[in-house]
XYZ file of N, CA, C and O in Angstrom:
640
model
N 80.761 89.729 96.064
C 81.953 90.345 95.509
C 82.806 89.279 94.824
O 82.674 88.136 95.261
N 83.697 89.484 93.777
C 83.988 88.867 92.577
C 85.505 88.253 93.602
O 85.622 88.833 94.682
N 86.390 87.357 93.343
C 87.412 87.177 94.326
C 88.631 88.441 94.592
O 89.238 88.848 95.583
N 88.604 88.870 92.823
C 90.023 89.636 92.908
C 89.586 90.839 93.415
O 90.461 91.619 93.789
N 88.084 91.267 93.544
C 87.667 92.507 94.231
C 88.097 92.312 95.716
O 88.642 93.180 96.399
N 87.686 90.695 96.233
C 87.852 90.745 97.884
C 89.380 91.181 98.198
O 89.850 92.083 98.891
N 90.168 89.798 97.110
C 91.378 90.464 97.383
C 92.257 91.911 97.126
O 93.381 92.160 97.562
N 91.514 92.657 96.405
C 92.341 94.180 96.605
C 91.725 94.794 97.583
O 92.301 95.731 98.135
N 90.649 94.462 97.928
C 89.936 95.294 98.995
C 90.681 94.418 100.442
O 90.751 94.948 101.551
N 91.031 93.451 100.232
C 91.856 92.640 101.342
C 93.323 93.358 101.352
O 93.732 93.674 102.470
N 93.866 93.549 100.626
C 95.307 93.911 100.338
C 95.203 95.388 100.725
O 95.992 95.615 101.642
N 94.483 96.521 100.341
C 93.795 97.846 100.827
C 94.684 97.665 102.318
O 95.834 97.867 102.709
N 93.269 97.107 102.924
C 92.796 96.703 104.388
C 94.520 96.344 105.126
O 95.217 97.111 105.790
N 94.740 95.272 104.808
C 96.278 94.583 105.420
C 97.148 95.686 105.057
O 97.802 96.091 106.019
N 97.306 96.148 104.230
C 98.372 97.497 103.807
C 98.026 98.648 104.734
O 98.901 99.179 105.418
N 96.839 99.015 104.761
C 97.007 99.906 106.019
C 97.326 99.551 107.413
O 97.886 100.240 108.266
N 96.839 98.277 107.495
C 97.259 97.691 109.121
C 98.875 97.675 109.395
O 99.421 98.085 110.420
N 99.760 96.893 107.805
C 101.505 96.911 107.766
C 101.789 97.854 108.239
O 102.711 97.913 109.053
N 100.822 99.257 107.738
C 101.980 100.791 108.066
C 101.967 101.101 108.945
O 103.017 101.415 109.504
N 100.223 101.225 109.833
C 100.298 101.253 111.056
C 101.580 100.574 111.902
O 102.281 101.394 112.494
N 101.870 99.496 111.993
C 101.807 98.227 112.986
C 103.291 98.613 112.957
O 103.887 99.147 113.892
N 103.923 98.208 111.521
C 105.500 97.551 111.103
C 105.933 99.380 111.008
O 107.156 99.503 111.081
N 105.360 100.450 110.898
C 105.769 101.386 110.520
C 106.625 101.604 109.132
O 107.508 102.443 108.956
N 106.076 100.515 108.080
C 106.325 100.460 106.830
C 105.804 101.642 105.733
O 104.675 102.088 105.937
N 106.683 102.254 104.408
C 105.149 102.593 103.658
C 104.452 101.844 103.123
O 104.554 100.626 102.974
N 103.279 102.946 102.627
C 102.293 102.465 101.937
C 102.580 100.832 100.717
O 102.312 99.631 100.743
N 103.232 101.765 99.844
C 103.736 100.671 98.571
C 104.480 99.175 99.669
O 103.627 98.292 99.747
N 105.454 98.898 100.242
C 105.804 98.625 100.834
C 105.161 97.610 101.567
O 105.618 96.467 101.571
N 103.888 97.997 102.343
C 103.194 97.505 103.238
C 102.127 96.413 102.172
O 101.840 95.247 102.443
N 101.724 97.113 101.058
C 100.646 96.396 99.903
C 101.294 95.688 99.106
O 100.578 95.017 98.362
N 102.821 95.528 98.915
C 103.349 94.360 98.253
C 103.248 93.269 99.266
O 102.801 92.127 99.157
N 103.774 93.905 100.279
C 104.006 92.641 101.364
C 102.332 91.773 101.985
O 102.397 90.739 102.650
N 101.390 92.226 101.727
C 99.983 92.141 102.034
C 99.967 91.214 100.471
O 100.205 90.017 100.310
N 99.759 91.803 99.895
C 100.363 91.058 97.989
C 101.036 89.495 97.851
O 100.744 88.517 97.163
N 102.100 89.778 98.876
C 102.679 88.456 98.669
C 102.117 87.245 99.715
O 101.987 86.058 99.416
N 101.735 88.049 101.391
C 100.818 86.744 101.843
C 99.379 85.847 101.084
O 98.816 84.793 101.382
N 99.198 86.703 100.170
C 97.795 86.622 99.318
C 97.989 85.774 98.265
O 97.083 85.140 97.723
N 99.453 85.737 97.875
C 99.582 85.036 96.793
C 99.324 83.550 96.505
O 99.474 82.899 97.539
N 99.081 83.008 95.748
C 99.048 81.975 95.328
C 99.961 80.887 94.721
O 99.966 79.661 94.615
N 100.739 81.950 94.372
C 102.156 81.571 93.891
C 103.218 81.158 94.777
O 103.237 81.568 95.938
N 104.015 80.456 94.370
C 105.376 79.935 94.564
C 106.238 81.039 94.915
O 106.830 80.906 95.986
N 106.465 82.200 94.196
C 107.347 83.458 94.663
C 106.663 84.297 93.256
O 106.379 83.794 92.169
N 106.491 85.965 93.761
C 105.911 86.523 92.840
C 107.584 87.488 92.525
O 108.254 88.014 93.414
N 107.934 87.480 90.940
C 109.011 88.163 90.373
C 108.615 90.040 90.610
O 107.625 90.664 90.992
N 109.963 90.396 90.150
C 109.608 91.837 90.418
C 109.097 92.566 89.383
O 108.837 93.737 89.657
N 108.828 92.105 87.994
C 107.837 92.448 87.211
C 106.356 92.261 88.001
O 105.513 93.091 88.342
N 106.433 90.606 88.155
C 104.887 90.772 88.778
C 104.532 91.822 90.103
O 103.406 92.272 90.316
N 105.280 91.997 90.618
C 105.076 93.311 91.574
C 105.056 94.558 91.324
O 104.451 95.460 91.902
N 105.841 94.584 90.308
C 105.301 96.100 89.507
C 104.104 96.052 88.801
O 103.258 96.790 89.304
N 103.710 95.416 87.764
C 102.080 95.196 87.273
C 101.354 95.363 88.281
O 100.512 96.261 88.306
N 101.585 94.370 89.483
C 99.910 94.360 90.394
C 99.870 95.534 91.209
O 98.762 95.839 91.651
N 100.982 96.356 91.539
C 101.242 97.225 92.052
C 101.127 99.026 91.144
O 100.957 100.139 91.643
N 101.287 98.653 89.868
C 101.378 99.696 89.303
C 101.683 100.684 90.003
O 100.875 101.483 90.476
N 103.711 100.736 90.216
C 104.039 101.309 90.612
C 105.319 101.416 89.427
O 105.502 100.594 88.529
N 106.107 102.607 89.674
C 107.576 102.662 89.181
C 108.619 101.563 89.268
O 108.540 100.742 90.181
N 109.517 101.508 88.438
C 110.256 100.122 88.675
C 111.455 100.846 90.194
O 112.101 100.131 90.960
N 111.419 102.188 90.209
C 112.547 102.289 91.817
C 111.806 102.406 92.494
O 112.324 102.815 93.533
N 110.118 102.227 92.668
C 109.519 102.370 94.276
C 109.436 101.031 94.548
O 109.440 100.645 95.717
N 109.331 99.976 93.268
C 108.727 98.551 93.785
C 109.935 98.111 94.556
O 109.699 97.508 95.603
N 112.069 98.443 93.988
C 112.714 98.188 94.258
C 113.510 98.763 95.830
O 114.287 98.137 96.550
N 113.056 99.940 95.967
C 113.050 101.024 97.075
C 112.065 99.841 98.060
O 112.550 99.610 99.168
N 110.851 99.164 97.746
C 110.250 98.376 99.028
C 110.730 97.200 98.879
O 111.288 96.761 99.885
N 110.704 96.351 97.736
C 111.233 95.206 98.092
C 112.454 95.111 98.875
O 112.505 94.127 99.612
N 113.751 96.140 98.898
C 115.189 95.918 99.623
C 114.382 96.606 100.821
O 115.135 96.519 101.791
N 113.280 97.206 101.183
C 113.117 97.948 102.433
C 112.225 96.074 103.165
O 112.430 95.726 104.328
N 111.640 95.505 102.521
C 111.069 94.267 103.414
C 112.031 93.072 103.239
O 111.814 91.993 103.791
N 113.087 93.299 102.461
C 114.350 92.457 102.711
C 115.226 92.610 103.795
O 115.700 91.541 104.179
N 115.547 93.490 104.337
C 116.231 94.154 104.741
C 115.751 94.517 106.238
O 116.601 94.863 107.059
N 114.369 94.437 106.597
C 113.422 94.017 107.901
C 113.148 92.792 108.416
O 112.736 92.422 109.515
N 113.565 92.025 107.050
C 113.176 90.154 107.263
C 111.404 90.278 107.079
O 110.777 89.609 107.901
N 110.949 90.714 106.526
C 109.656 90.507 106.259
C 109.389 89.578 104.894
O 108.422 88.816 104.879
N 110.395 89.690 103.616
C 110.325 88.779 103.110
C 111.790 88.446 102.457
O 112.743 89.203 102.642
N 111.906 87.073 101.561
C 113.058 86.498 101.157
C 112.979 86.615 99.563
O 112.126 87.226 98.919
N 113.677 86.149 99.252
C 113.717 85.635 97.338
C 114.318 84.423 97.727
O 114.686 84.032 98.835
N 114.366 83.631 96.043
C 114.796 82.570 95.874
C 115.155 82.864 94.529
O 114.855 83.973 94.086
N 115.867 81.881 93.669
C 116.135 81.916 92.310
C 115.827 80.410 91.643
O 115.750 79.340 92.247
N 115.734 80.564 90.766
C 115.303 79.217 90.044
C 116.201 78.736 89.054
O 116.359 79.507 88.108
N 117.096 77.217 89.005
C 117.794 77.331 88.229
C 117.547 77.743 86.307
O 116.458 77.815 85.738
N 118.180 77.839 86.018
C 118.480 78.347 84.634
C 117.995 80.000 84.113
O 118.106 80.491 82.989
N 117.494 80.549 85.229
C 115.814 81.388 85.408
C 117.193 82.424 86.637
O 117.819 82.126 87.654
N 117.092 83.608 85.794
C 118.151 84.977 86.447
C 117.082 86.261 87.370
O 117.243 87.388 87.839
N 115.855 85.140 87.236
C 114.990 86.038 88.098
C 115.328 85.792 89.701
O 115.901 84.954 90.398
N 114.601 87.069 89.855
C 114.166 87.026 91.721
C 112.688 86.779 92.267
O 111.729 87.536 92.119
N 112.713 85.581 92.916
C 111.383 85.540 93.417
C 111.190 85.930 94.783
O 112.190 85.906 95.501
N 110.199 86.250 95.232
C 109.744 86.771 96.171
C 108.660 86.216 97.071
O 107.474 85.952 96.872
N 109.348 86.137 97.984
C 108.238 85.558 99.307
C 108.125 85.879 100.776
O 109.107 86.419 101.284
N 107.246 85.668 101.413
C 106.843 85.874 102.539
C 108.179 85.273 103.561
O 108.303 84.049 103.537
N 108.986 85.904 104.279
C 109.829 84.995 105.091
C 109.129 84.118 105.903
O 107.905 84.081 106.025
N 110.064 83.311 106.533
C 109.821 82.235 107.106
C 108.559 83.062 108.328
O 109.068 84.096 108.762
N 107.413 82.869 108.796
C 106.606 82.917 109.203
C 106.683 82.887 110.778
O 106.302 83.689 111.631
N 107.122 82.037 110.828
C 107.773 81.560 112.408
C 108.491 82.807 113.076
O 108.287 83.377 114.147
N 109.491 83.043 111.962
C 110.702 84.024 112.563
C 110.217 85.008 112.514
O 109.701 85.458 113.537
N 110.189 85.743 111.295
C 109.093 87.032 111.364
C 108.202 87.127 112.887
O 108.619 87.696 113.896
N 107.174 86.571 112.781
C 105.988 86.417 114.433
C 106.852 86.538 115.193
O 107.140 87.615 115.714
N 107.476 85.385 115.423
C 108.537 85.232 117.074
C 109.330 86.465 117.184
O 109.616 86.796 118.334
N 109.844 87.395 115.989
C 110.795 88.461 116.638
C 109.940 89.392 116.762
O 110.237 90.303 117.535
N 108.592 89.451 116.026
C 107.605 90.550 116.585
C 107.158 90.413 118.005
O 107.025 91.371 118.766
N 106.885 88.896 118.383
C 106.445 89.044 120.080
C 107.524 88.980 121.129
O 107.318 89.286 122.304
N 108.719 88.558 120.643
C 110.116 89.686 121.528
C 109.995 90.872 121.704
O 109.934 91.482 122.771
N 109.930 91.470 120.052
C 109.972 92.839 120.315
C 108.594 93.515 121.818
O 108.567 94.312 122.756
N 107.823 92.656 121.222
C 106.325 93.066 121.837
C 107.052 92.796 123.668
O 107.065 93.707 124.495
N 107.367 91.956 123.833
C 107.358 91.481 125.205
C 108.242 92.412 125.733
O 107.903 93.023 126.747
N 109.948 92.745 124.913
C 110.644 93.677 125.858
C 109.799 95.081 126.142
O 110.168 95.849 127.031
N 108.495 95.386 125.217
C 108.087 96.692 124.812
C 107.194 96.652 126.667
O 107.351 97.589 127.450
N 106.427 95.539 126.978
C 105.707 95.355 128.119
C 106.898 95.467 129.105
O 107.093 96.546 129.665
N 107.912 94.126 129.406
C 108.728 94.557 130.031
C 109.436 95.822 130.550
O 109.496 96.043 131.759
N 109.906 96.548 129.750
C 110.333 97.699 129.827
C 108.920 98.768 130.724
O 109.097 99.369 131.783
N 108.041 98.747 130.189
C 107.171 99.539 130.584
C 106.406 99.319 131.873
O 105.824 100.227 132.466
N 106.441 98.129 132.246
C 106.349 97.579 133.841
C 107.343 98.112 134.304
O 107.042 99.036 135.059
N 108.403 97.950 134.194
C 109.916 98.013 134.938
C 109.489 100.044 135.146
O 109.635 100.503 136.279
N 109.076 100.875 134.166
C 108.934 102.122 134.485
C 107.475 102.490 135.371
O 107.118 103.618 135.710
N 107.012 101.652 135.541
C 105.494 101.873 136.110
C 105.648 101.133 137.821
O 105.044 101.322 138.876
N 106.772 100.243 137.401
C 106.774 100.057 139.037
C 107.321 101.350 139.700
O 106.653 101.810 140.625
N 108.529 102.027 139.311
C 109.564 102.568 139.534
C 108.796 104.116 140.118
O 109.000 104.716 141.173
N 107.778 104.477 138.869
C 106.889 105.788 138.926
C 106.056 105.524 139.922
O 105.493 106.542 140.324
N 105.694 104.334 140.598
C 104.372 104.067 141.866
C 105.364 103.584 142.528
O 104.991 102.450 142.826
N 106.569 103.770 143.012
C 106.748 103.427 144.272
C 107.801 104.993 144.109
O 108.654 104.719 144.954
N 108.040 105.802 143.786
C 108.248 106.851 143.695
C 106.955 108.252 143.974
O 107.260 109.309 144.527
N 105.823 107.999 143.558
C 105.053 108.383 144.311
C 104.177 107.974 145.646
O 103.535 108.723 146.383
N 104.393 106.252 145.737
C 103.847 106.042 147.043
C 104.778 107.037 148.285
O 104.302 107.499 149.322
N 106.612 107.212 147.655
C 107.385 107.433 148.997
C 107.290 109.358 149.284
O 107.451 110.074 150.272
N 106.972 109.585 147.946
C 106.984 111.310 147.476
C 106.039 111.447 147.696
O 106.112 112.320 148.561
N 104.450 111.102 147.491
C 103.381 111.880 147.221
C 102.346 110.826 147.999
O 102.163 109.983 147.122
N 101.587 110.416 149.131
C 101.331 109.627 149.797
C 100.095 110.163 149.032
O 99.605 109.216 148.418
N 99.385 111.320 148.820
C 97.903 111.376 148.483
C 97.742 111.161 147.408
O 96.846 110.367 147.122
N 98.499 111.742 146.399
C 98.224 110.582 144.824
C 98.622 109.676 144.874
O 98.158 109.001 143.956
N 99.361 109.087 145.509
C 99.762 107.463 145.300
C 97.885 106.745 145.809
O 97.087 106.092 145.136
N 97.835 107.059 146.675
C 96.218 106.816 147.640
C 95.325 107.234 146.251
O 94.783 106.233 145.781
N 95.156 107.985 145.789
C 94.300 108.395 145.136
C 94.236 107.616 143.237
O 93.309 107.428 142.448
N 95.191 107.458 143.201
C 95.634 106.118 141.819
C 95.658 105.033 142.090
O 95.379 104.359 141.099
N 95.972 104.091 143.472
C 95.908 103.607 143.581
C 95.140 102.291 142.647
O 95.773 101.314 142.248
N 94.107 102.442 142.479
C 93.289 101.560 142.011
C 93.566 101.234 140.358
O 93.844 100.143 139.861
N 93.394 102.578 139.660
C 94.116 102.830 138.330
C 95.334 102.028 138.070
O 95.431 101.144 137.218
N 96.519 102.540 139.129
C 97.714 101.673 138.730
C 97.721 100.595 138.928
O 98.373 99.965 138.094
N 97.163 99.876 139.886
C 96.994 98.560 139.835
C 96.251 97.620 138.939
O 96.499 96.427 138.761
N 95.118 98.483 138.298
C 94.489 97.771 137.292
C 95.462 97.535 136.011
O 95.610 96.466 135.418
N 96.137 98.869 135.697
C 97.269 98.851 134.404
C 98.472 98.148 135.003
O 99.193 97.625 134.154
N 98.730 98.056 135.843
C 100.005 96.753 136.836
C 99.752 95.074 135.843
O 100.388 94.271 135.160
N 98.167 95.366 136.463
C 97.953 93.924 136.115
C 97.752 93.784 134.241
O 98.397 92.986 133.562
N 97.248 94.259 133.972
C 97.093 94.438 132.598
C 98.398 94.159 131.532
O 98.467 93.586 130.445
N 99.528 94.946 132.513
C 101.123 94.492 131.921
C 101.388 93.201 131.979
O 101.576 92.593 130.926
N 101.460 92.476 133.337
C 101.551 91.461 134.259
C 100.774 90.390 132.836
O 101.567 90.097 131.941
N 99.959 90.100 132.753
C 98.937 89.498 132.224
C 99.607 89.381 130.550
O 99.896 88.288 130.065
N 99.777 90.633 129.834
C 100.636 90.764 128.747
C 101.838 90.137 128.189
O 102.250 89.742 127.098
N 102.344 90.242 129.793
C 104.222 89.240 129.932
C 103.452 88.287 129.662
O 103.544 87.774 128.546
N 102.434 87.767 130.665
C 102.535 86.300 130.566
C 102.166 85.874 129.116
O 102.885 85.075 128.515
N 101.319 86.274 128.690
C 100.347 85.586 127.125
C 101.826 85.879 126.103
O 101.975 84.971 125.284
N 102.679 86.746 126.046
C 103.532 86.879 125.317
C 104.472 85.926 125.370
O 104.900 85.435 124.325
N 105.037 85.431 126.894
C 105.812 84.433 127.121
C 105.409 83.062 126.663
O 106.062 82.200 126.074
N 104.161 83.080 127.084
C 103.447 81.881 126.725
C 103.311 81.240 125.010
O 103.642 80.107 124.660
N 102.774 82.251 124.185
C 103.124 82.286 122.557
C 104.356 82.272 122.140
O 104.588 81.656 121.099
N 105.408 82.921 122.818
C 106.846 82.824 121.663
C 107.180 81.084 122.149
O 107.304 80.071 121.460
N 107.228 81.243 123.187
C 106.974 79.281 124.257
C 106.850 78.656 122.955
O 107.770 77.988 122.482
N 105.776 78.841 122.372
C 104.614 78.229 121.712
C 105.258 78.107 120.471
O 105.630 76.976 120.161
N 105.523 79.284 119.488
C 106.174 79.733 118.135
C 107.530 78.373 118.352
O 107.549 77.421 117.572
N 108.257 78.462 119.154
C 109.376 78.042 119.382
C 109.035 76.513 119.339
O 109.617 75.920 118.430
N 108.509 76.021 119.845
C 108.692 74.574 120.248
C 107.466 74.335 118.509
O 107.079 73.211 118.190
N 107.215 75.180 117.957
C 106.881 74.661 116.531
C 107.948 74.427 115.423
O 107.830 73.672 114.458
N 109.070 75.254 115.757
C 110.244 74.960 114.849
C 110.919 73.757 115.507
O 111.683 73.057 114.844
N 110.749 73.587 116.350
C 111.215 72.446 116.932
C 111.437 70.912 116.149
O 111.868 69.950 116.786
């Protein structure tokens, strides 16, 4: 396959994963897939409308929607009244995704203890009878905190 084939078929691919994941749209999700791909210094908002062949208010409708998430930044260049466009800082972006990720585990331990010791005191035969289940998904959380704690650890002492 030719490169710019891998990369739209790459950009495809990552654009559906953005919408999934970030709960971004489509357009949205394939600029931002667009701009990790780039090669460039910052891609302008002409060049995002061409590669995008989109309308000039959907490219502008996503670019202020991944400004505005911190997914990406601009810059300006002197003498030059353009906007460039880039990937935000990398670090920050990740690190507030595995916060988010960690309170998402947190939180959901904190309700899974609460629901098994509410049925150990209410329901002695399903508590007996899950037993094994909840403890496997116990640990599975447990295990989650940690690798999450352990990476932002990690993210962090790189800006360092």
């Amino acid at each position: 396959m030719v490169k710019e084939e891998c990369k739209k078929q790459l950009i495809e691919d990552m654009g559906i994963h953005f919408e999934s994941q970030y709960s971004i749209p489509p357009l949205a999700a394939r600029i931002y897939a667009g701009l990790i791909l780039s090669e460039e210094d910052g891609t302008t908002f002409e060049d995002c409308q061409i590669k995008r062949q989109a309308s000039k208010s959907s490219i502008s409708t996503s670019l202020n929607l991944l400004l505005k998430i911190g997914m990406i930044t601009y810059f300006t260049k002197s003498g030059d009244r353009k906007r460039y466009f880039k990937t935000a800082d990398k670090n920050a972006f990740f690190l507030a995704k595995l916060e988010e990720n960690l309170k998402k585990v947190e939180r959901e331990r904190k309700i899974v203890e609460k629901v098994e010791s509410y049925i150990k005191e209410y329901n002695p035969k399903k508590h007996k009878e899950n037993m094994g289940k909840s403890k496997i998904f116990q640990t599975f959380l447990q295990k989650n905190e940690v690798l999450l704690k352990e990476a932002i650890n990690e993210f962090k002492n790189l800006t360092k």
